[in-house]
PDB file of C-alpha atoms in Angstrom:
ATOM      1  CA  UNK Q  29       3.692 -15.588   6.251  1.00 45.00           C
ATOM      2  CA  UNK Q  30      -0.088 -15.062   7.607  1.00 43.00           C
ATOM      3  CA  UNK Q  31      -0.869 -11.588   8.573  1.00 41.00           C
ATOM      4  CA  UNK Q  32      -3.872 -10.361  11.134  1.00 38.00           C
ATOM      5  CA  UNK Q  33      -6.290  -7.795  10.620  1.00 36.00           C
ATOM      6  CA  UNK Q  34      -5.886  -4.139  11.679  1.00 38.00           C
ATOM      7  CA  UNK Q  35      -7.773  -1.793  13.473  1.00 36.00           C
ATOM      8  CA  UNK Q  36      -8.567   1.343  11.917  1.00 38.00           C
ATOM      9  CA  UNK Q  37      -6.662   4.439  12.173  1.00 37.00           C
ATOM     10  CA  UNK Q  38      -6.468   7.970  10.645  1.00 36.00           C
ATOM     11  CA  UNK Q  39      -6.040   7.522   6.943  1.00 41.00           C
ATOM     12  CA  UNK Q  40      -5.233  10.758   3.899  1.00 39.00           C
ATOM     13  CA  UNK Q  41      -7.860  11.146   2.542  1.00 41.00           C
ATOM     14  CA  UNK Q  42      -9.197   9.426  -0.509  1.00 39.00           C
ATOM     15  CA  UNK Q  43     -11.416   9.793  -3.240  1.00 40.00           C
ATOM     16  CA  UNK Q  44     -11.177   7.460  -6.541  1.00 48.00           C
ATOM     17  CA  UNK Q  45     -11.630   3.913  -4.317  1.00 51.00           C
ATOM     18  CA  UNK Q  46     -12.144   0.965  -6.787  1.00 51.00           C
ATOM     19  CA  UNK Q  47     -11.776   3.920  -9.858  1.00 51.00           C
ATOM     20  CA  UNK Q  48      -9.063   1.373 -11.308  1.00 52.00           C
ATOM     21  CA  UNK Q  49     -10.135  -2.309  -9.506  1.00 54.00           C
ATOM     22  CA  UNK Q  50     -10.363  -5.647 -11.303  1.00 55.00           C
ATOM     23  CA  UNK Q  51     -13.436  -6.359 -10.794  1.00 53.00           C
ATOM     24  CA  UNK Q  52     -13.399  -9.920  -9.639  1.00 64.00           C
ATOM     25  CA  UNK Q  53     -10.698  -9.328  -6.887  1.00 77.00           C
ATOM     26  CA  UNK Q  54     -11.057  -9.854  -3.926  1.00 94.00           C
ATOM     27  CA  UNK Q  55      -7.272  -8.055  -2.716  1.00 97.00           C
ATOM     28  CA  UNK Q  56      -7.541  -4.245  -2.333  1.00 98.00           C
ATOM     29  CA  UNK Q  57      -5.850  -1.162  -0.999  1.00 98.00           C
ATOM     30  CA  UNK Q  58      -7.446   0.218   2.252  1.00 95.00           C
ATOM     31  CA  UNK Q  59      -5.795   2.924   4.827  1.00 94.00           C
ATOM     32  CA  UNK Q  60      -3.544   5.427   3.420  1.00 93.00           C
ATOM     33  CA  UNK Q  61      -1.442   7.310   6.007  1.00 91.00           C
ATOM     34  CA  UNK Q  62       0.883   9.636   4.204  1.00 81.00           C
ATOM     35  CA  UNK Q  63       4.354  11.691   6.537  1.00 72.00           C
ATOM     36  CA  UNK Q  64       3.042  14.504   7.538  1.00 60.00           C
ATOM     37  CA  UNK Q  65       4.539  17.811   7.652  1.00 49.00           C
ATOM     38  CA  UNK Q  66       7.392  18.930   9.671  1.00 45.00           C
ATOM     39  CA  UNK Q  67      11.179  18.688   9.879  1.00 40.00           C
ATOM     40  CA  UNK Q  68      11.638  15.167   9.878  1.00 46.00           C
ATOM     41  CA  UNK Q  69       8.426  14.385   7.926  1.00 48.00           C
ATOM     42  CA  UNK Q  70      10.636  13.264   4.510  1.00 50.00           C
ATOM     43  CA  UNK Q  71      13.363  11.305   6.606  1.00 50.00           C
ATOM     44  CA  UNK Q  72      13.761   9.064   9.738  1.00 53.00           C
ATOM     45  CA  UNK Q  73      11.286   7.831  12.034  1.00 60.00           C
ATOM     46  CA  UNK Q  74       8.190   9.340  10.140  1.00 83.00           C
ATOM     47  CA  UNK Q  75       8.471   7.290   7.032  1.00 91.00           C
ATOM     48  CA  UNK Q  76       6.909   4.630   9.289  1.00 91.00           C
ATOM     49  CA  UNK Q  77       4.164   6.671  10.501  1.00 93.00           C
ATOM     50  CA  UNK Q  78       3.546   6.613   6.244  1.00 95.00           C
ATOM     51  CA  UNK Q  79       2.745   3.635   5.450  1.00 96.00           C
ATOM     52  CA  UNK Q  80      -0.597   1.559   2.642  1.00 97.00           C
ATOM     53  CA  UNK Q  81      -2.942  -1.122   4.031  1.00 98.00           C
ATOM     54  CA  UNK Q  82      -3.436  -3.865   1.491  1.00 98.00           C
ATOM     55  CA  UNK Q  83      -6.210  -6.035   2.651  1.00 98.00           C
ATOM     56  CA  UNK Q  84      -7.996  -9.826   1.686  1.00 97.00           C
ATOM     57  CA  UNK Q  85     -11.203  -9.640   1.584  1.00 97.00           C
ATOM     58  CA  UNK Q  86     -12.072 -12.667  -0.101  1.00 96.00           C
ATOM     59  CA  UNK Q  87     -12.880 -15.876   1.762  1.00 96.00           C
ATOM     60  CA  UNK Q  88      -9.839 -17.606   0.062  1.00 96.00           C
ATOM     61  CA  UNK Q  89      -6.310 -16.780   0.855  1.00 96.00           C
ATOM     62  CA  UNK Q  90      -3.673 -15.188  -1.454  1.00 97.00           C
ATOM     63  CA  UNK Q  91      -0.515 -15.043  -2.750  1.00 97.00           C
ATOM     64  CA  UNK Q  92       1.074 -11.579  -2.316  1.00 98.00           C
ATOM     65  CA  UNK Q  93       4.651 -13.088  -4.299  1.00 97.00           C
ATOM     66  CA  UNK Q  94       5.936 -10.302  -6.878  1.00 97.00           C
ATOM     67  CA  UNK Q  95       3.422  -8.007  -6.640  1.00 98.00           C
ATOM     68  CA  UNK Q  96       3.903  -4.207  -6.730  1.00 98.00           C
ATOM     69  CA  UNK Q  97       2.493  -1.551  -5.508  1.00 98.00           C
ATOM     70  CA  UNK Q  98       3.352   2.231  -6.724  1.00 98.00           C
ATOM     71  CA  UNK Q  99       2.901   6.077  -6.627  1.00 97.00           C
ATOM     72  CA  UNK Q 100       2.755   8.625  -9.271  1.00 95.00           C
ATOM     73  CA  UNK Q 101       6.026   9.252  -9.191  1.00 95.00           C
ATOM     74  CA  UNK Q 102       7.011   5.029 -10.381  1.00 94.00           C
ATOM     75  CA  UNK Q 103       8.457   4.483  -6.497  1.00 96.00           C
ATOM     76  CA  UNK Q 104       8.059   0.531  -7.113  1.00 98.00           C
ATOM     77  CA  UNK Q 105       7.596  -1.786  -4.025  1.00 98.00           C
ATOM     78  CA  UNK Q 106       7.962  -5.595  -4.643  1.00 98.00           C
ATOM     79  CA  UNK Q 107       6.295  -8.149  -2.641  1.00 98.00           C
ATOM     80  CA  UNK Q 108       7.764 -10.785  -1.554  1.00 95.00           C
ATOM     81  CA  UNK Q 109       6.324 -14.334  -0.099  1.00 95.00           C
ATOM     82  CA  UNK Q 110       3.820 -13.017   1.750  1.00 96.00           C
ATOM     83  CA  UNK Q 111       0.182 -14.603   2.047  1.00 97.00           C
ATOM     84  CA  UNK Q 112      -3.165 -12.980   2.843  1.00 97.00           C
ATOM     85  CA  UNK Q 113      -5.335 -15.179   4.057  1.00 97.00           C
ATOM     86  CA  UNK Q 114      -9.719 -14.799   4.292  1.00 96.00           C
ATOM     87  CA  UNK Q 115      -9.709 -11.244   5.790  1.00 96.00           C
ATOM     88  CA  UNK Q 116      -6.773  -9.962   6.461  1.00 97.00           C
ATOM     89  CA  UNK Q 117      -4.173  -7.162   6.086  1.00 98.00           C
ATOM     90  CA  UNK Q 118      -0.832  -6.559   5.990  1.00 98.00           C
ATOM     91  CA  UNK Q 119       0.127  -2.337   6.392  1.00 98.00           C
ATOM     92  CA  UNK Q 120       3.265  -1.851   3.642  1.00 98.00           C
ATOM     93  CA  UNK Q 121       5.665   1.340   5.544  1.00 97.00           C
ATOM     94  CA  UNK Q 122       8.154   3.537   3.383  1.00 96.00           C
ATOM     95  CA  UNK Q 123      10.547   3.407   5.651  1.00 95.00           C
ATOM     96  CA  UNK Q 124      12.892   0.736   7.685  1.00 94.00           C
ATOM     97  CA  UNK Q 125      12.144  -1.947   9.736  1.00 94.00           C
ATOM     98  CA  UNK Q 126      11.657  -5.849   9.887  1.00 96.00           C
ATOM     99  CA  UNK Q 127       8.930  -7.265   8.705  1.00 96.00           C
ATOM    100  CA  UNK Q 128       6.092  -9.551   9.877  1.00 94.00           C
ATOM    101  CA  UNK Q 129       3.301 -11.133   9.631  1.00 91.00           C
ATOM    102  CA  UNK Q 130       1.201  -7.379  10.513  1.00 94.00           C
ATOM    103  CA  UNK Q 131       4.291  -4.744   9.237  1.00 97.00           C
ATOM    104  CA  UNK Q 132       5.965  -5.088   5.955  1.00 98.00           C
ATOM    105  CA  UNK Q 133       8.975  -2.553   5.148  1.00 97.00           C
ATOM    106  CA  UNK Q 134      10.347  -1.173   2.097  1.00 97.00           C
ATOM    107  CA  UNK Q 135      13.206   1.013   3.192  1.00 95.00           C
ATOM    108  CA  UNK Q 136      13.036   4.035   2.002  1.00 95.00           C
ATOM    109  CA  UNK Q 137      14.733   6.867   3.260  1.00 92.00           C
ATOM    110  CA  UNK Q 138      12.274   8.946   1.872  1.00 92.00           C
ATOM    111  CA  UNK Q 139       8.787   9.739   1.817  1.00 92.00           C
ATOM    112  CA  UNK Q 140       7.277   7.740  -1.446  1.00 93.00           C
ATOM    113  CA  UNK Q 141       3.526   9.064  -1.092  1.00 93.00           C
ATOM    114  CA  UNK Q 142       2.547  12.650  -1.901  1.00 90.00           C
ATOM    115  CA  UNK Q 143       0.262  14.500   0.860  1.00 86.00           C
ATOM    116  CA  UNK Q 144      -0.894  16.960  -2.028  1.00 88.00           C
ATOM    117  CA  UNK Q 145      -2.550  14.221  -4.988  1.00 92.00           C
ATOM    118  CA  UNK Q 146      -0.979  10.947  -4.871  1.00 95.00           C
ATOM    119  CA  UNK Q 147      -2.134   7.797  -6.889  1.00 96.00           C
ATOM    120  CA  UNK Q 148      -1.679   4.202  -4.840  1.00 97.00           C
ATOM    121  CA  UNK Q 149      -1.593   1.553  -7.657  1.00 98.00           C
ATOM    122  CA  UNK Q 150      -1.620  -2.693  -6.660  1.00 98.00           C
ATOM    123  CA  UNK Q 151      -0.706  -5.287  -9.707  1.00 98.00           C
ATOM    124  CA  UNK Q 152      -0.393  -8.398  -9.285  1.00 97.00           C
ATOM    125  CA  UNK Q 153       2.398 -10.914 -10.265  1.00 97.00           C
ATOM    126  CA  UNK Q 154       1.598  -9.851 -13.903  1.00 97.00           C
ATOM    127  CA  UNK Q 155       0.795  -7.199 -14.012  1.00 97.00           C
ATOM    128  CA  UNK Q 156      -2.535  -6.318 -13.988  1.00 97.00           C
ATOM    129  CA  UNK Q 157      -3.932  -3.271 -12.101  1.00 97.00           C
ATOM    130  CA  UNK Q 158      -5.803  -4.896  -8.822  1.00 97.00           C
ATOM    131  CA  UNK Q 159      -6.732  -1.426  -7.587  1.00 98.00           C
ATOM    132  CA  UNK Q 160      -6.099   2.018  -6.959  1.00 97.00           C
ATOM    133  CA  UNK Q 161      -6.282   4.158  -4.904  1.00 96.00           C
ATOM    134  CA  UNK Q 162      -5.990   8.543  -5.529  1.00 94.00           C
ATOM    135  CA  UNK Q 163      -6.274  11.886  -3.441  1.00 91.00           C
ATOM    136  CA  UNK Q 164      -6.096  15.638  -3.961  1.00 87.00           C
ATOM    137  CA  UNK Q 165      -6.193  17.945  -6.780  1.00 69.00           C
ATOM    138  CA  UNK Q 166      -5.586  17.829 -10.436  1.00 57.00           C
ATOM    139  CA  UNK Q 167      -4.964  13.323 -10.002  1.00 49.00           C
ATOM    140  CA  UNK Q 168      -3.429  11.272 -11.852  1.00 48.00           C
TER     141      UNK Q 168
END
């Protein structure tokens, strides 16, 4: 699956980007946008407004087959047959939807990313940490 680059948009404040990143990794976590507060913030349509961007900053395509994206509470999303071409990104949404070249969906019914503090961890197919991003007080 090929993906297209995405424009920048509002994201959660992030302070530890790259702290857990493999030095030779060309795939990185980008923007993280968590569901806001409100009556449907943890359920329903707003879950598709909660997402993490995964970007290939390298010059070669990278297969994300069997890679995982996790949070501090051990919610796990396992990538299927997805290939990121050079300098392209994909958004991984929490909610339900039909996977496309630009957007993947975890098909969850509740929020994954904590608005106060959390850590997103991207691992390759062998379980090695590729990149992490943390935000909030008392980061995990």
